[in-house]
CSV table of C-alpha atoms and ligand atoms in Angstrom, one decimal:
chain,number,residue,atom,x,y,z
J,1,UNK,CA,-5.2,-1.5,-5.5
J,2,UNK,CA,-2.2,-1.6,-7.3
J,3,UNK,CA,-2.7,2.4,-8.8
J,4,UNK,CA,-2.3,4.1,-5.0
J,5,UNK,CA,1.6,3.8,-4.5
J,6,UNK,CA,3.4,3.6,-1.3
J,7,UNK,CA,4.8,7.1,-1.9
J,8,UNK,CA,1.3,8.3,-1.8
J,9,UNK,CA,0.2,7.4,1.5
J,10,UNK,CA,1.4,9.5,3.6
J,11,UNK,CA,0.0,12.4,1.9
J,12,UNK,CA,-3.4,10.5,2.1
J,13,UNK,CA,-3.3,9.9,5.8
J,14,UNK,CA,-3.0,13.3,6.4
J,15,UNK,CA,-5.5,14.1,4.5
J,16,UNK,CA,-7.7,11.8,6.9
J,17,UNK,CA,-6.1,13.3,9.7
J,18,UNK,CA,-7.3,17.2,8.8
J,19,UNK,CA,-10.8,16.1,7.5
J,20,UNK,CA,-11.2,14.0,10.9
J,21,UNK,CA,-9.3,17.1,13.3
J,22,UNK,CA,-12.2,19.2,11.4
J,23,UNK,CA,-15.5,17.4,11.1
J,24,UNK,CA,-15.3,14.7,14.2
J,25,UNK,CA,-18.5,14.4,15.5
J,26,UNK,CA,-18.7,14.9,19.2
J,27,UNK,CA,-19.5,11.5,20.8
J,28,UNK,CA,-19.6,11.0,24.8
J,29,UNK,CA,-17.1,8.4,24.9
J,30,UNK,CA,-14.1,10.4,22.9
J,31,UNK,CA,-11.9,12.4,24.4
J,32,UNK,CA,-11.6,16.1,23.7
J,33,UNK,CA,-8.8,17.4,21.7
J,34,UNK,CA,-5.1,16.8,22.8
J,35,UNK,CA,-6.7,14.5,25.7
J,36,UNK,CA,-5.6,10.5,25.8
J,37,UNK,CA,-9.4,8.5,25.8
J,38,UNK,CA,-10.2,6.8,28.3
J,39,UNK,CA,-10.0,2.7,27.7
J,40,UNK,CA,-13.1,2.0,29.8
J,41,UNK,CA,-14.9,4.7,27.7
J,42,UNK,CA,-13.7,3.1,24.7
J,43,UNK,CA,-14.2,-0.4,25.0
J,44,UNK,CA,-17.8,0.3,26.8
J,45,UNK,CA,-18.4,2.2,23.6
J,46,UNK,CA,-17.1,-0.5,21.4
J,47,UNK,CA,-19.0,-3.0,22.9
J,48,UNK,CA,-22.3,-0.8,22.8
J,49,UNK,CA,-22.0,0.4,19.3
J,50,UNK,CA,-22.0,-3.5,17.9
J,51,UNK,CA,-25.2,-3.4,15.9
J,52,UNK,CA,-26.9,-0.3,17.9
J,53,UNK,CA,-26.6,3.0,16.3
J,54,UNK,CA,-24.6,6.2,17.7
J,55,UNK,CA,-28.2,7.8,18.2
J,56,UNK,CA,-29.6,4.7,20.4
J,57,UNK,CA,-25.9,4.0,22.4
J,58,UNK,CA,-25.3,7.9,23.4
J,59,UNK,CA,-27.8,7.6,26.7
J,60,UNK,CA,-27.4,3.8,27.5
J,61,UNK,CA,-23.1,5.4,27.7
J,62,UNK,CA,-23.7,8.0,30.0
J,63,UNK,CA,-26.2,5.8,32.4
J,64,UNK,CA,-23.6,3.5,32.9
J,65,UNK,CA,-20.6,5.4,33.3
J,66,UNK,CA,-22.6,7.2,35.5
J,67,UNK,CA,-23.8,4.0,37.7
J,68,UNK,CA,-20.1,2.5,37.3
J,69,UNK,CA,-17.8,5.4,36.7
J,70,UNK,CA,-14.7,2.7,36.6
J,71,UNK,CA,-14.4,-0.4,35.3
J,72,UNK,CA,-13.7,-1.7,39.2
J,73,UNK,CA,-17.1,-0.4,40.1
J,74,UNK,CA,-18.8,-2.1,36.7
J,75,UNK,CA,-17.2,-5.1,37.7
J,76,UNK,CA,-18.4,-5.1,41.9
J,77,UNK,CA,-22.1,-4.7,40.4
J,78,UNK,CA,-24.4,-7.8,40.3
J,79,UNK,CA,-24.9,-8.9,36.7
J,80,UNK,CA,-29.1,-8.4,37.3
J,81,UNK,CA,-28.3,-4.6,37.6
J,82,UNK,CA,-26.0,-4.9,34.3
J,83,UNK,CA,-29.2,-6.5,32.4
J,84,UNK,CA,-31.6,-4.1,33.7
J,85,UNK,CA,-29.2,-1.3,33.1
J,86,UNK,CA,-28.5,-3.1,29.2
J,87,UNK,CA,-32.6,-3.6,28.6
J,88,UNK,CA,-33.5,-2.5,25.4
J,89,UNK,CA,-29.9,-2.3,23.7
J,90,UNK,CA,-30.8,-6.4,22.5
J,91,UNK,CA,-27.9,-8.9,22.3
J,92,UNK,CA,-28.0,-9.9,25.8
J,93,UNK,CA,-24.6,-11.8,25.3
J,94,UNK,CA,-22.9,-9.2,25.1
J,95,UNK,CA,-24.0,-7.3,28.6
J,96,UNK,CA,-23.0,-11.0,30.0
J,97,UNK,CA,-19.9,-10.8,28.5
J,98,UNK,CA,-19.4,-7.2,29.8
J,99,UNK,CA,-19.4,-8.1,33.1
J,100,UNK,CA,-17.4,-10.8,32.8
J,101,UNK,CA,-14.9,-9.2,30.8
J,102,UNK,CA,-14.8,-6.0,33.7
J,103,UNK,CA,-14.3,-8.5,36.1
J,104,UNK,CA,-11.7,-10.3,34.3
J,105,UNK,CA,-9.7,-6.6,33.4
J,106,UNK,CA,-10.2,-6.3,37.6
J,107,UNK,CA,-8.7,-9.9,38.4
J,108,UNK,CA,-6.4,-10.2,35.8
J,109,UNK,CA,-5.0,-7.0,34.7
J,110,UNK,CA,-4.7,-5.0,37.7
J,111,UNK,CA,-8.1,-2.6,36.6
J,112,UNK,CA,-5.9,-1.9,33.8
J,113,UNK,CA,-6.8,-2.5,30.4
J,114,UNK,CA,-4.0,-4.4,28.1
J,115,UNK,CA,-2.9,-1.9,25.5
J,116,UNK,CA,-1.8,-4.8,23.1
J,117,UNK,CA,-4.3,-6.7,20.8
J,118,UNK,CA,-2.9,-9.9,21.2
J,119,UNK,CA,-3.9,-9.2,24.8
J,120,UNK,CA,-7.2,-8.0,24.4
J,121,UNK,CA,-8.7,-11.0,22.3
J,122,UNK,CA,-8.0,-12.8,25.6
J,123,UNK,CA,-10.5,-11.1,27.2
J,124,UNK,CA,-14.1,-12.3,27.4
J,125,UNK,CA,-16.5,-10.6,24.3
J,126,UNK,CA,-13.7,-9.3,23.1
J,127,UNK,CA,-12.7,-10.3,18.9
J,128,UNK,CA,-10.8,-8.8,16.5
J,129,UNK,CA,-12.7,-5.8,15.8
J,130,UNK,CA,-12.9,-4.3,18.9
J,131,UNK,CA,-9.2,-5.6,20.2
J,132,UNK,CA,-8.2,-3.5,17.4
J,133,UNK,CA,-10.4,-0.2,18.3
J,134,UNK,CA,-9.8,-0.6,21.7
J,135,UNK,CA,-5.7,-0.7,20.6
J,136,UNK,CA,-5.7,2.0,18.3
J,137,UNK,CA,-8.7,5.0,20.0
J,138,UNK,CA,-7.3,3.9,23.6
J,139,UNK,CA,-3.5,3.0,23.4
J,140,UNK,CA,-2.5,5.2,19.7
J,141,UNK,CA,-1.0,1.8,18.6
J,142,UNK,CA,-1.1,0.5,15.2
J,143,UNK,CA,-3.4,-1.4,15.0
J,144,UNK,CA,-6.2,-1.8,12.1
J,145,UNK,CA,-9.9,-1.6,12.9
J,146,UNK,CA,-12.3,-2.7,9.9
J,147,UNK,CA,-16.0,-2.2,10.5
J,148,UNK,CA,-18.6,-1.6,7.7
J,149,UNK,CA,-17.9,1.8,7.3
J,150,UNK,CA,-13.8,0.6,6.7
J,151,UNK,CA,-15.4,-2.0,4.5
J,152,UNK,CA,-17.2,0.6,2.4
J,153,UNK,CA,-14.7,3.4,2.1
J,154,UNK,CA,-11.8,1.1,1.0
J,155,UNK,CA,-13.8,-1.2,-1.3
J,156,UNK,CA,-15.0,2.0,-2.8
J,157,UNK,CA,-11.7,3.8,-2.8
J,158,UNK,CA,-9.7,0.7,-4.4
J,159,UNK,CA,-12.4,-0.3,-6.5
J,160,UNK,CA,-13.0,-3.6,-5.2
J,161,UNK,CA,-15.5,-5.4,-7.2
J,162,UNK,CA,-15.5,-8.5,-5.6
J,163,UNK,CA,-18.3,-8.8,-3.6
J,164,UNK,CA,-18.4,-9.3,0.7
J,165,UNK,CA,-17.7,-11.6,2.0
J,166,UNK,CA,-15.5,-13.0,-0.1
J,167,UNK,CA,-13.6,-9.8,-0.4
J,168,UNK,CA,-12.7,-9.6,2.7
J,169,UNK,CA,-9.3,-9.9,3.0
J,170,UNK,CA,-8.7,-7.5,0.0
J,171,UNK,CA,-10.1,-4.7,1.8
J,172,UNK,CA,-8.2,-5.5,5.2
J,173,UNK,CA,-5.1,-5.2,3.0
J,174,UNK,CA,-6.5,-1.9,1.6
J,175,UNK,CA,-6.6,-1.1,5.0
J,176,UNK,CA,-3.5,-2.0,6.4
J,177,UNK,CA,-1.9,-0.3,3.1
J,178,UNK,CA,-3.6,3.3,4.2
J,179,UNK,CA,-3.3,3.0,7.7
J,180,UNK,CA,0.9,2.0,7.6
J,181,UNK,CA,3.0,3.7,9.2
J,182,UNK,CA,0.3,6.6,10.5
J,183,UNK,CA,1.5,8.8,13.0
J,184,UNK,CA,-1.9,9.2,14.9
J,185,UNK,CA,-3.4,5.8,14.4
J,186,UNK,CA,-6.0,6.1,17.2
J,187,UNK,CA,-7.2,9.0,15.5
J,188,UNK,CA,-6.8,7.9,12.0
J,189,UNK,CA,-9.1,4.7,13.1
J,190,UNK,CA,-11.8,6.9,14.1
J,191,UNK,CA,-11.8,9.2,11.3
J,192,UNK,CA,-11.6,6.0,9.0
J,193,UNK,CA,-14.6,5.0,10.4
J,194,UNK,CA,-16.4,9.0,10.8
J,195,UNK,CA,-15.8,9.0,6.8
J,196,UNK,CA,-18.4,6.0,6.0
J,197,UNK,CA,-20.3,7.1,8.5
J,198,UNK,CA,-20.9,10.4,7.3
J,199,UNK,CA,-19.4,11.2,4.0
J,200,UNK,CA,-19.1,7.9,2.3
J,201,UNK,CA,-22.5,6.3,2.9
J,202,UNK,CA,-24.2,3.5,1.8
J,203,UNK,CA,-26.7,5.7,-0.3
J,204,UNK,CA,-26.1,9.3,-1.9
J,205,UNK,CA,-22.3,9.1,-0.7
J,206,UNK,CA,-21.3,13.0,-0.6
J,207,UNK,CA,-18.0,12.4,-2.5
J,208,UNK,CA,-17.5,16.8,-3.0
J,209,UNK,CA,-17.1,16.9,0.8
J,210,UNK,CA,-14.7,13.9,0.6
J,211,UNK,CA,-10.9,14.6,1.4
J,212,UNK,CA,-10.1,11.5,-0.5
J,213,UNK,CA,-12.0,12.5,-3.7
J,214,UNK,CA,-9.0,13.1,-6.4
J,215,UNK,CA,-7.9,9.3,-5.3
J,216,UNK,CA,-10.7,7.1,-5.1
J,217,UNK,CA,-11.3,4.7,-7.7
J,218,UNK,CA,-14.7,4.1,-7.6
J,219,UNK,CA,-15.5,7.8,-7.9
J,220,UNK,CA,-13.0,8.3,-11.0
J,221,UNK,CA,-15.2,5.0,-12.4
J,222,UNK,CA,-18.5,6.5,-11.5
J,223,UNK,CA,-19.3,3.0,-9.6
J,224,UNK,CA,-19.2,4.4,-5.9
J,225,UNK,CA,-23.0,3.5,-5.5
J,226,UNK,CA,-22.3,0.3,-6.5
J,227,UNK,CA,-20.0,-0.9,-4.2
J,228,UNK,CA,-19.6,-2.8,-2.2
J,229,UNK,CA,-21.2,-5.7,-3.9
J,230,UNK,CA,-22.4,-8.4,-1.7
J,231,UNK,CA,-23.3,-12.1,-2.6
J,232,UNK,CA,-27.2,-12.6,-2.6
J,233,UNK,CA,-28.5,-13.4,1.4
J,234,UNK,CA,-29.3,-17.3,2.0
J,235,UNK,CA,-33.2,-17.5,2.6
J,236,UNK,CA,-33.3,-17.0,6.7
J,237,UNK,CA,-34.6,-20.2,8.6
J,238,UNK,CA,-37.4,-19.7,10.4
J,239,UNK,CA,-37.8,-21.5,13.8
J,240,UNK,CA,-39.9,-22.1,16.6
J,241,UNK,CA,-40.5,-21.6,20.0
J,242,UNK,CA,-43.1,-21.9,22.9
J,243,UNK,CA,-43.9,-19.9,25.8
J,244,UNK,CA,-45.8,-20.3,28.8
J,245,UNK,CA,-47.9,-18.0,30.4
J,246,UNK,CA,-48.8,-18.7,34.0
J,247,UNK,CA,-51.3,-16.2,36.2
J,248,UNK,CA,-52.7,-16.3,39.3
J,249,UNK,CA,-56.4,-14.5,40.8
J,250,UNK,CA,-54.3,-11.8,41.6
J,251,UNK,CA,-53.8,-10.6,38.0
J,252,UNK,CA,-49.8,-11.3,38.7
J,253,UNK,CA,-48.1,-14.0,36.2
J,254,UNK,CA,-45.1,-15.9,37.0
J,255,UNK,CA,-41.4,-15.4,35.7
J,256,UNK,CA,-38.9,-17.4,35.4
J,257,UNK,CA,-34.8,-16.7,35.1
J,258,UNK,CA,-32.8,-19.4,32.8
J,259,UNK,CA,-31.7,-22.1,33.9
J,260,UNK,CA,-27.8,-23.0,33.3
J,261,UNK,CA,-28.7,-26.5,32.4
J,262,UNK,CA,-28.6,-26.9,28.7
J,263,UNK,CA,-28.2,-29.7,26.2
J,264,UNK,CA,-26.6,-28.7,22.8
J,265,UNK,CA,-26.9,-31.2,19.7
J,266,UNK,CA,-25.9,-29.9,16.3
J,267,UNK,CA,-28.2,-31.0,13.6
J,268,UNK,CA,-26.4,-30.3,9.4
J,269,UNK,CA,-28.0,-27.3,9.1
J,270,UNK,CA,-28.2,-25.5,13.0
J,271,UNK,CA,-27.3,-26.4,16.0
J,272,UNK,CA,-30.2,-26.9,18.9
J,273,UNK,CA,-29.8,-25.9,22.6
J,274,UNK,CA,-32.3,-27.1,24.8
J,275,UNK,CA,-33.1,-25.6,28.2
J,276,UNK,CA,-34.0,-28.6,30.6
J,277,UNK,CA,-37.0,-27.2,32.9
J,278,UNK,CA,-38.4,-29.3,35.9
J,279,UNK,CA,-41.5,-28.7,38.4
J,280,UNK,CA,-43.7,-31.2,40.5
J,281,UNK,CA,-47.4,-30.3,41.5
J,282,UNK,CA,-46.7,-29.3,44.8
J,283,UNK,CA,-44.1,-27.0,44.1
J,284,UNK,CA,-45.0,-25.4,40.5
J,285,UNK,CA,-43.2,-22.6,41.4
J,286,UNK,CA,-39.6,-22.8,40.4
J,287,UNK,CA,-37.0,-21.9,43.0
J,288,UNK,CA,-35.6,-19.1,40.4
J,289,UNK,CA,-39.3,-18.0,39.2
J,290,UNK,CA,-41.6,-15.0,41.0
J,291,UNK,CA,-44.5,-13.7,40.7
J,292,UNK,CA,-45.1,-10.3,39.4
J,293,UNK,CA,-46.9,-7.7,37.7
J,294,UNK,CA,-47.4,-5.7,35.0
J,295,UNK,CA,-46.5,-2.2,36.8
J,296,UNK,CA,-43.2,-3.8,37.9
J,297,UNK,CA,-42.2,-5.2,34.6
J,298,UNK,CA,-39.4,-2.8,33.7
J,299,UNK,CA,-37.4,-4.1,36.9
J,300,UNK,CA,-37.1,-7.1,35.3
J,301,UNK,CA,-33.9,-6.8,32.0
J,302,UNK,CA,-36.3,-9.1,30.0
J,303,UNK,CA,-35.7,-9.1,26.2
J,304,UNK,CA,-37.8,-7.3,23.3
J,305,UNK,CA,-38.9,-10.7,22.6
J,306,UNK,CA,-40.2,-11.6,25.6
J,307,UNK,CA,-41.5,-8.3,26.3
J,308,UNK,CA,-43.4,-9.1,22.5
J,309,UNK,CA,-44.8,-12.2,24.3
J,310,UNK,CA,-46.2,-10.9,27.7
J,311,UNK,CA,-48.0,-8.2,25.4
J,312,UNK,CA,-49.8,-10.7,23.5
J,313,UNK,CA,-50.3,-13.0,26.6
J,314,UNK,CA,-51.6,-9.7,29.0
J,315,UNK,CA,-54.4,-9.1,25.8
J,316,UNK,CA,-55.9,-12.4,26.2
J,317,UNK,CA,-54.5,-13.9,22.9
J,318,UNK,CA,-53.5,-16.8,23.9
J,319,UNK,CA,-54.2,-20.9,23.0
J,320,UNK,CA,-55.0,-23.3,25.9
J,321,UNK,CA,-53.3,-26.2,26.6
R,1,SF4,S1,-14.7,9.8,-3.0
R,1,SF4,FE1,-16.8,9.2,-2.6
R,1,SF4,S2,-16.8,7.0,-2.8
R,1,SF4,FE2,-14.7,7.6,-2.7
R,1,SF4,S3,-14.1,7.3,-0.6
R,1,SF4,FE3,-14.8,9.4,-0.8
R,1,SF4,S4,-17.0,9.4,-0.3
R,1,SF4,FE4,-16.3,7.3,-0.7
C-alpha cells in the first residue's frame, strides 16, 4: 500500500470521478445529474441490494416507492402488506426491520433521515455498511462504504495478498486512503462500487477500460485474477426441520403465522431457537392460523422455503405420522 503516495490521490479520485460522471449505470433509486438523491431512495435501495442483485431489486424499488412514496407512508402500512410486498426478495429480517426502521425515522427523527453515521447505526437494520452508503449517496459526507466490489478493487489495486477475511482491515484502510479528502464523496462511493461491479469483476476483469489501470498493483504484477484470496469455507452444517401439513375435505390446508414465543439455548457450535406451538382437540385451529387455498397462496408473503414445502406437500409426497 505503501507505493500510492498521498500526493497521488487526488489525481486518482478524479480519475474515479470522470470514469463514474461517464459510465454510471442508470439505477431507479439514483438521482439524475446535478440532483441531491433522495435518502428514502437510498436507504430502500441499500437495504434491497443486500445479497439481491441490481437486476432482481430494480422492480421490487419501484413497487414500493410506488405503494409508499415517503417513508411516512412506508411506515403507516401494516407490516403483512410490507412481507407480501418483500415476497420473493428472501431475508425476511430485513423487510421486518424495514418497517421498523421507517417507523422509527417517523417517531424519532421527525421523517427525516439522520445525515450522520453515528446516527444511522442507531437505527433498526441498519450496520455499518449501509450507515455509511446512506451517509455518503444521501448526505455527500465522508464517509467510507466497503462492499465486495470495494473489497475487490482495493485488494486488487494495492495488491493485498492476504486473504478475506483476515484482510479486512487492510483494505478498509486502502479505502479510507483513496477516498480522503474527496470532494464528491457520495459520488465517489458509488463509482467505487460501479468499478467492481462492472470493470473490475470477479472473473475476466476488463482492466483496458479501467481509469485506474497505470496504478494498480495487481495489474502491474499480472495477479488481478487472483485476488482477492479467501481462506478455504468451513464445511456448512446441515440441519433439520419439520413441517406439518394440515388439509381439510375441501382441498384447503391450514396456515399458520409465527408465534412470538421462542426459547433460545446456545449449544458450542450453533445456537437453537425453538418456536413453542400449542393446540387442544377442540380447538386444532390456532387463533393466528387460516385455512386456505392453493389459488390464494400468493396473498400470503410466505418464504421460498415454505413455498418449497407446500409444493411437495400439494403433490402428495408426504410421510404419515
Ligand atoms: S486495473 Fe484491473 S484489477 Fe486493477 S483496479 Fe482496474 S480493473 Fe481492477
Amino acid at each position: 500500500m505503501s507505493s500510492t503516495k498521498k500526493s497521488q490521490i487526488p489525481r486518482l479520485q478524479q480519475q474515479l470521478l470522470d470514469w463514474f460522471d461517464r459510465h454510471q449505470r442508470v439505477m431507479p433509486w439514483r438521482a439524475v445529474k446535478g440532483k441531491r438523491p433522495n435518502p428514502y431512495h437510498v436507504w430502500l435501495s441499500e437495504i434491497m441490494l443486500q445479497q439481491t442483485t441490481v437486476v432482481t431489486v430494480g422492480p421490487y424499488f419501484m413497487k414500493f416507492i410506488g405503494k409508499w412514496p415517503t417513508v411516512h407512508d412506508l411506515a403507516a402500512a401494516k407490516l403483512d402488506d410490507v412481507l407480501a410486498a418483500w415476497a420473493g426478495l428472501g431475508y425476511y429480517a430485513r423487510a421486518r426491520n424495514l418497517h421498523k426502521c421507517a417507523i422509527a425515522v417517523v417517531e424519532k427523527c421527525g421523517g427525516k433521515f439522520p445525515r450522520m453515521v453515528d446516527e444511522l447505526l442507531e437505527l433498526p437494520g441498519i450496520g455499518p455498511y449501509t450507515a455509511a452508503a446512506v451517509s455518503s449517496i444521501a448526505f455527500d459526507q465522508p464517509a467510507v462504504a466497503v462492499d465486495g466490489n470495494v473489497e475487490r478493487v482495493v485488494s486488487r489495486f494495492f495488491a493485498i495478498e492476504e486473504p478475506l477475511p483476515l484482510s479486512k482491515p487492510a483494505i478498509r484502510a486502502g479505502a479510507a486512503k483513496l477516498a480522503d479528502g474527496v470532494e464528491r464523496p457520495g459520488d465517489f462511493t458509488q463509482g467505487f462500487m460501479e468499478l467492481g461491479a462492472t470493470v473490475c469483476t470477479p472473473r475476466k476483469s476488463k482492466c483496458p477500460l479501467c481509469p485506474w489501470r497505470e496504478d494498480c498493483a495487481a495489474r502491474k504484477l499480472g495477479i488481478q485474477e487472483e485476488l482477492p484470496r479467501k481462506l478455504p469455507k468451513a464445511v456448512k452444517p446441515v440441519r433439520y426441520g419439520k413441517v406439518y401439513w394440515i388439509s381439510n375435505a375441501k382441498g384447503e390446508f391450514l396456515i399458520h403465522k409465527r408465534a412470538e414465543a421462542e426459547v433460545r439455548h446456545s449449544f458450542t457450535h450453533f445456537d437453537l431457537v425453538l418456536d413453542i406451538w400449542s393446540g387442544d382437540t377442540k380447538n386444532p385451529a390456532l387463533e393466528q392460523s387460516v385455512w386456505i387455498t392453493a389459488k390464494n397462496l400468493d396473498d400470503y408473503a410466505l418464504p421460498t422455503l415454505m413455498k418449497k414445502a407446500i409444493r411437495l406437500c400439494m403433490n402428495g409426497k408426504t410421510k404419515t405420522a
